Amino acid sequence: MILVIVFLCGAMVMSFEILGSRVLAPNFGNSIFVWGSLISVFLAGLSAGYFWGGKIADIHPSTNKLALIIFVPAMLFITFPLYSTGISDWVFMQDMGIRMSPLVASLFLFFIPSVFLGAVSPYTAKLMISSLHTSGATIGTLYALSTLGSIVGTLLTSFYLISVAGVKTLIMAEGVLMIVIAIPLLFMKWDHPAGDTVPVETETIP
Amino acid sequence: MRLALPLSVILLFAVAVSPAFGDHKPLTKTIYQTNSLYQFIMVDEDQVARQRYVLVNTKKDRPQGGILIDDPDKLIFEYTRMAFTSLAFLDREPDEVLFVGLGAGVMPRYFNRYYPDAIVDSVEIDPEMFEVAKKYFYFVEKPNMKVHLLDGRMYIKRTAKKYDMIFLDAYRGEHIPFHLTTVEFLRELKKKLKAGGVVVSNVLSKSNNKYFWAMVKTYQEEFESLYLFKGEEAGNFIFVATVNKFPLQKSAMLYRAGEIQSDKGMDIDLKQSPWDYEDMGFTWDSKILTDDFAPVNLYKEMEIGK
């Protein structure tokens, strides 16, 4: 179940990024600056999310909290049509130039969801790690699944989904999907394999 | 073992290069190539036909513009000649015109030649393309012929100017910029037209543009009248969109085209160009392209999937 979530959250990040380029185009065009802004804001969000997700994972990790982490971007996705045009038009009106405008718009529209989606990976790693002997394999599996998800999200969105429905409909549908996959987490009785207090295994510390 | 890597590299290289030699026409030579922010740009010369083209990304694609080496003022592409027939849809001489998509700059340059006092603005997203137009296609900036280097939609949204005619030549090559096809964009475009102004658009033909009818429908949604000119050579269409509710009759249009042509002494036949003149007064059963839904970039895949 948690593996599926890691995969899907990886897919959501990249699907959102592809769709984001179409959200920005009406006001900021399709220039190299739009792509540059978009990619860096997503990476900044993920980076902040990895850091923050790792921190909070050390404080009584639970599947309930993981569900809450996923609910935030899910709600932002579902309500996206309510604020995206307003924010995008407002940034357009400020006229901060061809570089700053798409960067600022990307920050407002895409930064917070990517922080939360980024936090999913370290948080699930903490939940899954049962021993320091196999933690490498666990983290490796999660990385691989998350990136595989990203590949699928990118390809599916750009090759296919864009011709199936409107951009805003797709973003909302992805939000609903995240809610659906996160709800079971609330009812899961997750026994942290290593418990809250992982004994220090001195042999692994160089 | 130590030889394995260099050997395989050599082998790969040989495999990669050999078909390229096979396909290469010896009489065409590339005189310049560069990687820009947006595309791979090539300037090719055909020594037999004495033509020079600019190509992007692949040699197989249609050129983005070209000239006769010995007579660089001639319009060698049919769609560029067809596009100027649109002059007959304006009830006056154009004072200010805009070209979205500079390419080799052949069309703005041609327009400037016959309307030397008119203001000719061009928008081009790719700075390298502008350099190529200047270096290889005799394009020169003048006080009344300027190029703005930014996204076409950005320019349209920001400019305070209004134009008599707007030529859209941005739907080219492999990639159709979706945000220049939508009904929202056409609405923004219309706001930058003077009274009775005309929008002229170069559109890929039905056979390799799955969204052709959707594009027709979108133009019809925003403009009062739409006329389609179909080319004979490459099969491109020229869309002429006007805000005039009363359709212009073909005979009247051709008469006016003839007048303009002889008045200006143009070297192209404005009356011959519209090989097929259709007044699209009816609506097609197709979806309108919007900022939310415009999968026009997928036209190639769609074509294969059909």
mmCIF file of C-alpha atoms in Angstrom, chain B residues 1-13:
data_model
loop_
_atom_site.group_PDB
_atom_site.id
_atom_site.type_symbol
_atom_site.label_atom_id
_atom_site.label_comp_id
_atom_site.label_asym_id
_atom_site.label_seq_id
_atom_site.Cartn_x
_atom_site.Cartn_y
_atom_site.Cartn_z
ATOM 1 C CA MET B 1 38.707 -6.046 -22.913
ATOM 2 C CA ARG B 2 40.380 -2.672 -22.985
ATOM 3 C CA LEU B 3 39.632 -2.469 -26.689
ATOM 4 C CA ALA B 4 35.960 -3.273 -26.278
ATOM 5 C CA LEU B 5 34.798 0.228 -25.406
ATOM 6 C CA PRO B 6 36.562 2.195 -28.160
ATOM 7 C CA LEU B 7 35.614 -0.511 -30.641
ATOM 8 C CA SER B 8 31.965 -0.378 -29.764
ATOM 9 C CA VAL B 9 32.051 3.417 -29.965
ATOM 10 C CA ILE B 10 33.521 3.203 -33.456
ATOM 11 C CA LEU B 11 30.929 0.629 -34.452
ATOM 12 C CA LEU B 12 28.078 2.740 -33.095
ATOM 13 C CA PHE B 13 29.427 5.758 -34.895
#
